[in-house]
């Protein structure tokens, strides 16, 4: 998401509360959800412009895919939100399991879900399962954003950032939450599942200070 008037770029990692952040910027700009394209959000059919949903651009794609100049990218305040890898994938599974039930599709087990590895990195599912560190770092591991906030303490961490961006106190709404009772929780993870997730998302545990 890009706000040129506020010189701010938000890298939206799926299932980390990103729609709540985007709604704040849309409201400040006087835009509806249908007008979110003005903030570099919405669906995308052009592979040269990034993934199928622009909200989930990696930080290093904003310039490469032509959404912002290199000079502006360097000058803008850039931030992202991360989440414990267990909780993120559990939330993702609950969300997609509920959608499958609604459509009448057969269920997919959690064990099978966490082992999915879509080949096309542009696809929405691929963007939802990729390590969070891929969103905020380049191929050499260099962090490309100025601030990394944590969903577990988001209200505390986002308040001073919003004060800096908007020059006033801004209330953060809570949107697009997956109900905790709709599927497995952290306590339900098996030892093998934890081990697998620790290996698959090792860079997230290391980069963002989370423990297995």
Coordinates of N, CA and C in Angstrom, one line a residue, residues 9-199:
X9 N 4.6 3.9 3.0 CA 4.4 2.6 2.3 C 4.3 1.5 3.3
X10 N 3.2 0.8 3.2 CA 2.9 -0.3 4.1 C 3.0 -1.6 3.4
X11 N 3.9 -2.5 3.8 CA 4.1 -3.8 3.3 C 3.1 -4.8 4.0
X12 N 2.1 -5.2 3.4 CA 1.0 -6.0 4.0 C 1.3 -7.5 3.9
X13 N 1.8 -8.1 5.0 CA 2.0 -9.5 5.1 C 0.6 -10.1 5.5
X14 N 0.1 -11.1 4.7 CA -1.2 -11.7 5.0 C -1.3 -12.2 6.4
X15 N -2.5 -12.0 7.0 CA -2.9 -12.5 8.3 C -2.2 -11.9 9.4
X16 N -1.8 -10.6 9.3 CA -1.2 -9.9 10.3 C -1.9 -8.6 10.7
X17 N -3.2 -8.5 10.3 CA -3.9 -7.3 10.7 C -3.8 -6.2 9.6
X18 N -3.4 -6.5 8.5 CA -3.1 -5.5 7.5 C -4.3 -4.7 7.0
X19 N -5.5 -5.4 6.9 CA -6.7 -4.6 6.4 C -7.1 -3.5 7.4
X20 N -6.8 -3.7 8.7 CA -7.1 -2.7 9.7 C -6.2 -1.5 9.4
X21 N -5.0 -1.7 9.1 CA -4.1 -0.6 8.7 C -4.5 0.1 7.5
X22 N -4.8 -0.7 6.5 CA -5.3 -0.1 5.2 C -6.6 0.7 5.3
X23 N -7.5 0.3 6.2 CA -8.7 1.0 6.4 C -8.5 2.4 7.0
X24 N -7.4 2.5 7.8 CA -7.1 3.8 8.4 C -6.6 4.8 7.3
X25 N -5.8 4.3 6.4 CA -5.3 5.2 5.4 C -6.4 5.5 4.4
X26 N -7.3 4.5 4.1 CA -8.4 4.8 3.2 C -9.3 5.9 3.8
X27 N -9.6 5.7 5.0 CA -10.5 6.7 5.7 C -9.9 8.1 5.7
X28 N -8.6 8.1 6.0 CA -7.9 9.4 6.0 C -7.9 10.1 4.6
X29 N -7.8 9.3 3.6 CA -7.8 9.8 2.2 C -9.2 10.0 1.7
X30 N -10.3 9.7 2.5 CA -11.6 9.8 2.0 C -12.0 8.9 0.9
X31 N -11.4 7.7 0.9 CA -11.6 6.7 -0.1 C -12.4 5.5 0.5
X32 N -13.3 4.9 -0.4 CA -14.0 3.7 0.0 C -13.1 2.5 -0.3
X33 N -13.6 1.3 0.1 CA -12.8 0.1 -0.2 C -12.8 -0.2 -1.7
X34 N -13.9 0.2 -2.4 CA -13.9 0.0 -3.8 C -12.9 0.9 -4.5
X35 N -12.5 2.0 -3.9 CA -11.5 2.9 -4.5 C -10.1 2.7 -4.0
X36 N -9.9 1.5 -3.4 CA -8.5 1.2 -2.8 C -7.4 1.2 -3.8
X37 N -7.7 1.1 -5.1 CA -6.7 1.1 -6.1 C -5.9 2.3 -6.1
X38 N -6.4 3.4 -5.6 CA -5.6 4.6 -5.5 C -4.5 4.6 -4.5
X39 N -4.5 3.5 -3.7 CA -3.4 3.3 -2.7 C -2.6 2.1 -3.1
X40 N -2.7 1.7 -4.3 CA -1.9 0.5 -4.8 C -2.4 -0.7 -4.1
X41 N -3.7 -0.9 -4.1 CA -4.4 -2.1 -3.5 C -5.3 -2.7 -4.6
X42 N -5.8 -3.8 -4.3 CA -6.8 -4.4 -5.3 C -6.2 -5.5 -6.1
X43 N -7.0 -6.1 -7.0 CA -6.6 -7.2 -7.8 C -5.7 -6.8 -9.0
X44 N -4.9 -7.7 -9.4 CA -4.0 -7.4 -10.5 C -3.9 -8.6 -11.5
X45 N -4.0 -8.3 -12.8 CA -3.9 -9.4 -13.8 C -2.7 -9.3 -14.6
X46 N -1.8 -8.4 -14.3 CA -0.6 -8.2 -15.1 C 0.6 -8.8 -14.3
X47 N 1.2 -9.9 -14.8 CA 2.3 -10.5 -14.0 C 3.5 -9.5 -13.8
X48 N 3.7 -8.6 -14.8 CA 4.8 -7.6 -14.7 C 4.6 -6.7 -13.5
X49 N 3.3 -6.5 -13.0 CA 3.0 -5.6 -12.0 C 3.0 -6.2 -10.6
X50 N 3.2 -7.6 -10.5 CA 3.3 -8.2 -9.2 C 2.3 -9.3 -9.1
X51 N 1.9 -9.6 -7.8 CA 1.0 -10.8 -7.5 C -0.4 -10.5 -7.9
X52 N -1.3 -11.5 -7.8 CA -2.7 -11.3 -8.2 C -3.4 -10.3 -7.3
X53 N -2.9 -10.1 -6.1 CA -3.4 -9.0 -5.2 C -2.3 -8.1 -4.8
X54 N -2.4 -6.8 -5.2 CA -1.4 -5.9 -5.0 C -1.1 -5.6 -3.6
X55 N -2.1 -5.8 -2.7 CA -1.8 -5.6 -1.3 C -0.6 -6.4 -0.8
X56 N -0.4 -7.5 -1.5 CA 0.7 -8.5 -1.0 C 1.9 -8.4 -1.8
X57 N 2.3 -7.2 -2.3 CA 3.6 -7.0 -2.9 C 4.7 -7.2 -1.9
X58 N 5.8 -7.8 -2.3 CA 7.0 -7.8 -1.4 C 7.6 -6.4 -1.5
X59 N 8.3 -6.0 -0.4 CA 8.9 -4.7 -0.4 C 9.8 -4.5 -1.6
X60 N 10.6 -5.5 -2.1 CA 11.5 -5.3 -3.2 C 10.8 -5.3 -4.5
X61 N 9.4 -5.5 -4.6 CA 8.7 -5.5 -5.8 C 8.1 -4.1 -6.1
X62 N 8.0 -3.2 -5.1 CA 7.4 -1.9 -5.3 C 8.1 -1.1 -6.4
X63 N 9.4 -1.1 -6.4 CA 10.2 -0.4 -7.4 C 10.3 -1.2 -8.6
X64 N 10.6 -2.5 -8.5 CA 10.9 -3.4 -9.6 C 9.7 -3.5 -10.5
X65 N 8.5 -3.5 -9.9 CA 7.2 -3.6 -10.7 C 6.6 -2.3 -11.1
X66 N 7.3 -1.2 -10.9 CA 6.9 0.1 -11.4 C 5.9 0.8 -10.6
X67 N 5.7 0.5 -9.3 CA 4.7 1.2 -8.5 C 5.2 2.4 -7.9
X68 N 6.5 2.6 -7.8 CA 7.0 3.8 -7.1 C 8.5 3.9 -7.6
X69 N 9.0 5.1 -7.6 CA 10.4 5.3 -8.0 C 11.3 4.9 -6.9
X70 N 12.5 4.6 -7.2 CA 13.5 4.2 -6.2 C 13.8 5.4 -5.2
X71 N 13.8 6.6 -5.7 CA 14.0 7.7 -4.9 C 12.9 7.9 -3.8
X72 N 11.6 7.7 -4.3 CA 10.5 7.8 -3.4 C 10.5 6.7 -2.4
X73 N 10.8 5.5 -2.9 CA 10.8 4.3 -2.0 C 11.8 4.6 -0.8
X74 N 13.0 5.1 -1.2 CA 14.0 5.4 -0.2 C 13.6 6.5 0.8
X75 N 12.8 7.4 0.3 CA 12.4 8.6 1.1 C 11.2 8.3 2.0
X76 N 10.3 7.4 1.6 CA 9.1 7.2 2.3 C 9.3 6.4 3.6
X77 N 8.4 6.6 4.5 CA 8.4 5.8 5.7 C 7.8 4.4 5.4
X78 N 8.5 3.4 5.6 CA 8.1 2.0 5.3 C 7.9 1.1 6.5
X79 N 6.8 0.4 6.6 CA 6.6 -0.4 7.8 C 5.8 -1.7 7.4
X80 N 5.9 -2.6 8.3 CA 5.2 -3.9 8.1 C 4.8 -4.4 9.5
X81 N 3.9 -5.4 9.5 CA 3.5 -6.1 10.8 C 3.8 -7.6 10.6
X82 N 4.4 -8.2 11.7 CA 4.7 -9.6 11.7 C 3.9 -10.2 12.8
X83 N 3.9 -11.6 12.8 CA 3.1 -12.4 13.7 C 3.8 -13.7 14.0
X84 N 3.6 -14.3 15.2 CA 4.2 -15.6 15.4 C 3.8 -16.5 14.3
X85 N 4.8 -17.2 13.8 CA 4.6 -18.1 12.6 C 3.5 -19.2 12.9
X86 N 3.4 -19.7 14.1 CA 2.4 -20.7 14.4 C 1.0 -20.0 14.2
X87 N 0.8 -18.9 14.9 CA -0.5 -18.2 14.9 C -0.9 -17.8 13.5
X88 N 0.1 -17.3 12.7 CA -0.2 -16.9 11.3 C -0.7 -18.0 10.5
X89 N -0.1 -19.2 10.5 CA -0.5 -20.3 9.7 C -1.8 -20.9 10.2
X90 N -2.0 -20.9 11.5 CA -3.3 -21.4 12.1 C -4.4 -20.5 11.6
X91 N -4.2 -19.2 11.7 CA -5.2 -18.2 11.2 C -5.6 -18.4 9.8
X92 N -4.5 -18.6 9.0 CA -4.7 -18.8 7.5 C -5.5 -20.1 7.3
X93 N -5.2 -21.1 8.0 CA -5.9 -22.4 7.8 C -7.4 -22.2 8.2
X94 N -7.7 -21.6 9.3 CA -9.0 -21.4 9.8 C -9.8 -20.6 8.7
X95 N -9.2 -19.6 8.2 CA -9.9 -18.7 7.2 C -10.2 -19.5 6.0
X96 N -9.3 -20.3 5.5 CA -9.5 -21.1 4.2 C -10.4 -22.3 4.5
X97 N -10.3 -22.9 5.6 CA -11.2 -24.0 5.9 C -12.7 -23.5 6.0
X98 N -12.9 -22.3 6.6 CA -14.3 -21.8 6.6 C -14.8 -21.5 5.2
X99 N -13.9 -21.0 4.4 CA -14.3 -20.7 3.0 C -14.7 -21.9 2.2
X100 N -13.9 -23.0 2.5 CA -14.2 -24.3 1.8 C -15.5 -24.8 2.3
X101 N -15.8 -24.8 3.6 CA -17.1 -25.2 4.1 C -18.2 -24.5 3.5
X102 N -18.1 -23.2 3.4 CA -19.1 -22.3 2.8 C -19.4 -22.7 1.3
X103 N -18.3 -23.0 0.6 CA -18.5 -23.4 -0.8 C -19.0 -24.9 -1.0
X104 N -18.9 -25.6 0.1 CA -19.3 -27.0 0.0 C -18.1 -27.9 -0.5
X105 N -16.9 -27.4 -0.5 CA -15.7 -28.2 -0.9 C -15.3 -29.1 0.2
X106 N -14.6 -30.2 -0.2 CA -14.1 -31.2 0.8 C -13.0 -30.5 1.6
X107 N -13.0 -30.9 2.9 CA -12.0 -30.3 3.8 C -10.5 -30.8 3.5
X108 N -9.6 -29.9 3.8 CA -8.2 -30.3 3.7 C -7.6 -30.3 5.1
X109 N -6.9 -31.3 5.5 CA -6.4 -31.4 6.9 C -5.3 -30.3 7.1
X110 N -5.2 -29.9 8.4 CA -4.1 -28.9 8.7 C -2.8 -29.4 8.3
X111 N -2.5 -30.7 8.6 CA -1.2 -31.3 8.3 C -0.9 -31.2 6.8
X112 N -1.9 -31.4 6.0 CA -1.7 -31.3 4.5 C -1.5 -29.9 4.1
X113 N -2.3 -29.0 4.7 CA -2.3 -27.6 4.4 C -0.9 -27.0 4.6
X114 N -0.3 -27.2 5.7 CA 1.0 -26.5 6.0 C 2.1 -27.0 5.1
X115 N 1.9 -28.1 4.4 CA 2.9 -28.6 3.5 C 2.7 -28.2 2.0
X116 N 1.7 -27.4 1.8 CA 1.4 -26.9 0.4 C 2.5 -25.9 0.0
X117 N 3.0 -26.1 -1.2 CA 4.0 -25.1 -1.7 C 3.7 -24.8 -3.2
X118 N 2.8 -23.8 -3.4 CA 2.4 -23.4 -4.7 C 3.6 -23.0 -5.5
X119 N 3.7 -23.5 -6.8 CA 4.8 -23.2 -7.6 C 4.8 -21.7 -8.1
X120 N 3.6 -21.2 -8.4 CA 3.5 -19.8 -8.9 C 3.5 -18.8 -7.7
X121 N 4.6 -18.1 -7.5 CA 4.7 -17.2 -6.4 C 3.8 -16.0 -6.5
X122 N 3.2 -15.8 -7.6 CA 2.2 -14.7 -7.7 C 0.9 -15.0 -7.1
X123 N 0.5 -16.3 -7.0 CA -0.8 -16.7 -6.5 C -1.0 -16.3 -5.1
X124 N -2.3 -16.0 -4.8 CA -2.7 -15.6 -3.5 C -2.3 -16.6 -2.4
X125 N -2.5 -17.9 -2.6 CA -2.1 -18.9 -1.6 C -0.6 -18.9 -1.3
X126 N 0.2 -18.8 -2.4 CA 1.6 -18.7 -2.2 C 2.0 -17.5 -1.4
X127 N 1.4 -16.4 -1.6 CA 1.8 -15.2 -0.8 C 1.4 -15.3 0.6
X128 N 0.3 -16.2 0.9 CA -0.1 -16.4 2.3 C 0.7 -17.4 3.0
X129 N 1.5 -18.2 2.3 CA 2.3 -19.2 3.0 C 3.8 -19.0 3.0
X130 N 4.2 -18.0 2.2 CA 5.7 -17.7 2.1 C 6.1 -17.1 3.5
X131 N 7.4 -17.3 3.9 CA 7.9 -16.7 5.1 C 7.7 -15.2 5.1
X132 N 7.4 -14.7 6.3 CA 7.2 -13.2 6.4 C 8.4 -12.4 6.1
X133 N 9.6 -13.0 6.3 CA 10.8 -12.2 6.1 C 11.0 -11.9 4.6
X134 N 10.4 -12.7 3.7 CA 10.5 -12.5 2.3 C 9.8 -11.2 1.9
X135 N 8.8 -10.8 2.7 CA 8.1 -9.5 2.4 C 9.0 -8.3 2.7
X136 N 9.8 -8.4 3.7 CA 10.5 -7.1 4.1 C 12.0 -7.1 3.9
X137 N 12.5 -8.2 3.3 CA 14.0 -8.2 3.1 C 14.3 -8.5 1.6
X138 N 15.4 -8.1 1.1 CA 15.8 -8.4 -0.2 C 16.5 -9.8 -0.3
X139 N 17.0 -10.2 -1.5 CA 17.6 -11.5 -1.6 C 18.8 -11.7 -0.8
X140 N 19.5 -10.6 -0.5 CA 20.7 -10.6 0.4 C 20.4 -10.6 1.8
X141 N 19.1 -10.5 2.2 CA 18.8 -10.5 3.6 C 18.7 -9.1 4.2
X142 N 18.9 -8.1 3.4 CA 18.9 -6.7 3.9 C 17.4 -6.2 4.2
X143 N 17.2 -5.7 5.4 CA 15.8 -5.3 5.7 C 15.5 -4.0 4.9
X144 N 14.3 -4.0 4.3 CA 14.0 -2.9 3.4 C 12.9 -1.9 4.0
X145 N 12.4 -2.2 5.2 CA 11.4 -1.4 5.8 C 12.1 -0.7 7.1
X146 N 11.5 0.4 7.4 CA 12.0 1.2 8.6 C 11.5 0.7 9.9
X147 N 10.3 0.1 9.9 CA 9.7 -0.4 11.2 C 9.1 -1.7 11.0
X148 N 9.3 -2.6 11.9 CA 8.6 -3.9 11.9 C 7.8 -4.0 13.2
X149 N 6.5 -4.0 13.1 CA 5.6 -4.0 14.3 C 5.2 -5.5 14.5
X150 N 4.8 -5.8 15.7 CA 4.4 -7.1 16.0 C 2.9 -7.1 16.4
X151 N 2.1 -8.0 15.7 CA 0.7 -8.1 15.9 C 0.3 -8.3 17.4
X152 N 1.2 -9.0 18.1 CA 0.9 -9.4 19.5 C 0.9 -8.1 20.4
X153 N 1.5 -7.1 20.0 CA 1.5 -5.8 20.8 C 1.2 -4.6 19.8
X154 N 0.4 -4.8 18.9 CA 0.2 -3.9 17.8 C -0.3 -2.5 18.3
X155 N -1.3 -2.5 19.2 CA -1.9 -1.2 19.6 C -0.8 -0.4 20.3
X156 N 0.1 -1.0 21.0 CA 1.2 -0.3 21.7 C 2.2 0.2 20.7
X157 N 2.5 -0.6 19.7 CA 3.6 -0.2 18.8 C 3.1 0.7 17.7
X158 N 1.9 0.6 17.3 CA 1.4 1.4 16.2 C 1.0 2.8 16.6
X159 N 0.7 3.0 17.9 CA 0.3 4.4 18.3 C 1.3 5.5 18.0
X160 N 2.6 5.3 18.4 CA 3.6 6.3 18.1 C 3.9 6.5 16.6
X161 N 3.7 5.4 15.9 CA 4.0 5.4 14.4 C 2.9 6.2 13.8
X162 N 1.6 6.0 14.1 CA 0.5 6.7 13.6 C 0.6 8.2 14.0
X163 N 1.1 8.5 15.2 CA 1.3 9.9 15.6 C 2.3 10.6 14.6
X164 N 3.3 9.9 14.3 CA 4.3 10.4 13.4 C 3.8 10.6 12.0
X165 N 3.0 9.6 11.5 CA 2.4 9.7 10.1 C 1.3 10.7 10.0
X166 N 0.3 10.6 10.9 CA -0.9 11.4 10.8 C -0.9 12.7 11.6
X167 N 0.1 12.9 12.5 CA 0.2 14.0 13.3 C -0.9 14.2 14.3
X168 N -1.6 13.0 14.6 CA -2.7 13.0 15.6 C -2.9 11.6 16.0
X169 N -3.7 11.4 17.1 CA -4.0 10.1 17.5 C -5.0 9.5 16.6
X170 N -4.8 8.2 16.2 CA -5.7 7.5 15.3 C -6.1 6.2 15.9
X171 N -7.4 5.9 15.9 CA -7.9 4.6 16.4 C -7.7 3.5 15.4
X172 N -7.2 2.4 15.8 CA -7.0 1.3 14.9 C -8.2 0.3 15.0
X173 N -9.0 0.2 13.9 CA -10.1 -0.8 13.9 C -9.6 -2.2 13.8
X174 N -10.4 -3.2 14.1 CA -10.1 -4.6 14.0 C -10.9 -5.2 13.0
X175 N -10.3 -5.6 11.9 CA -11.1 -6.1 10.7 C -10.5 -7.4 10.2
X176 N -11.4 -8.2 9.6 CA -11.0 -9.4 8.9 C -10.4 -10.5 9.8
X177 N -10.9 -10.5 11.0 CA -10.4 -11.5 12.0 C -11.0 -12.9 11.8
X178 N -10.1 -13.9 11.9 CA -10.6 -15.3 11.8 C -11.0 -15.7 13.2
X179 N -12.2 -16.2 13.4 CA -12.7 -16.7 14.7 C -11.8 -17.8 15.2
X180 N -11.4 -17.6 16.5 CA -10.5 -18.6 17.1 C -11.1 -20.0 17.2
X181 N -12.4 -20.0 17.3 CA -13.1 -21.3 17.5 C -13.3 -22.1 16.3
X182 N -13.0 -21.6 15.1 CA -13.3 -22.2 13.8 C -12.3 -23.3 13.4
X183 N -11.3 -23.6 14.2 CA -10.4 -24.6 13.8 C -9.3 -24.8 14.8
X184 N -8.2 -25.4 14.5 CA -7.1 -25.7 15.4 C -6.4 -24.5 16.0
X185 N -5.9 -24.6 17.2 CA -5.2 -23.5 17.9 C -3.8 -24.0 18.2
X186 N -2.9 -23.2 18.7 CA -1.6 -23.5 19.0 C -1.4 -24.8 19.9
X187 N -2.3 -24.9 20.9 CA -2.3 -26.0 21.8 C -2.5 -27.4 21.0
X188 N -3.1 -27.3 19.9 CA -3.5 -28.5 19.1 C -2.3 -29.0 18.2
X189 N -1.3 -28.2 18.1 CA -0.2 -28.6 17.2 C 0.6 -29.8 17.8
X190 N 0.9 -30.7 16.9 CA 1.7 -31.9 17.3 C 3.1 -31.5 17.3
X191 N 3.9 -32.3 17.9 CA 5.4 -32.1 18.0 C 6.0 -32.1 16.6
X192 N 5.5 -33.0 15.7 CA 6.0 -33.0 14.3 C 5.6 -31.8 13.5
X193 N 4.4 -31.3 13.8 CA 3.9 -30.1 13.1 C 4.7 -28.9 13.5
X194 N 5.0 -28.8 14.8 CA 5.8 -27.7 15.3 C 7.2 -27.7 14.7
X195 N 7.8 -28.9 14.7 CA 9.1 -29.0 14.1 C 9.1 -28.6 12.6
X196 N 8.1 -29.1 11.9 CA 8.0 -28.7 10.5 C 7.9 -27.2 10.3
X197 N 7.0 -26.6 11.1 CA 6.8 -25.1 11.0 C 8.1 -24.4 11.4
X198 N 8.8 -24.9 12.4 CA 10.0 -24.2 12.8 C 11.1 -24.3 11.7
X199 N 11.1 -25.3 10.9 CA 12.0 -25.5 9.8 C 11.6 -24.6 8.6

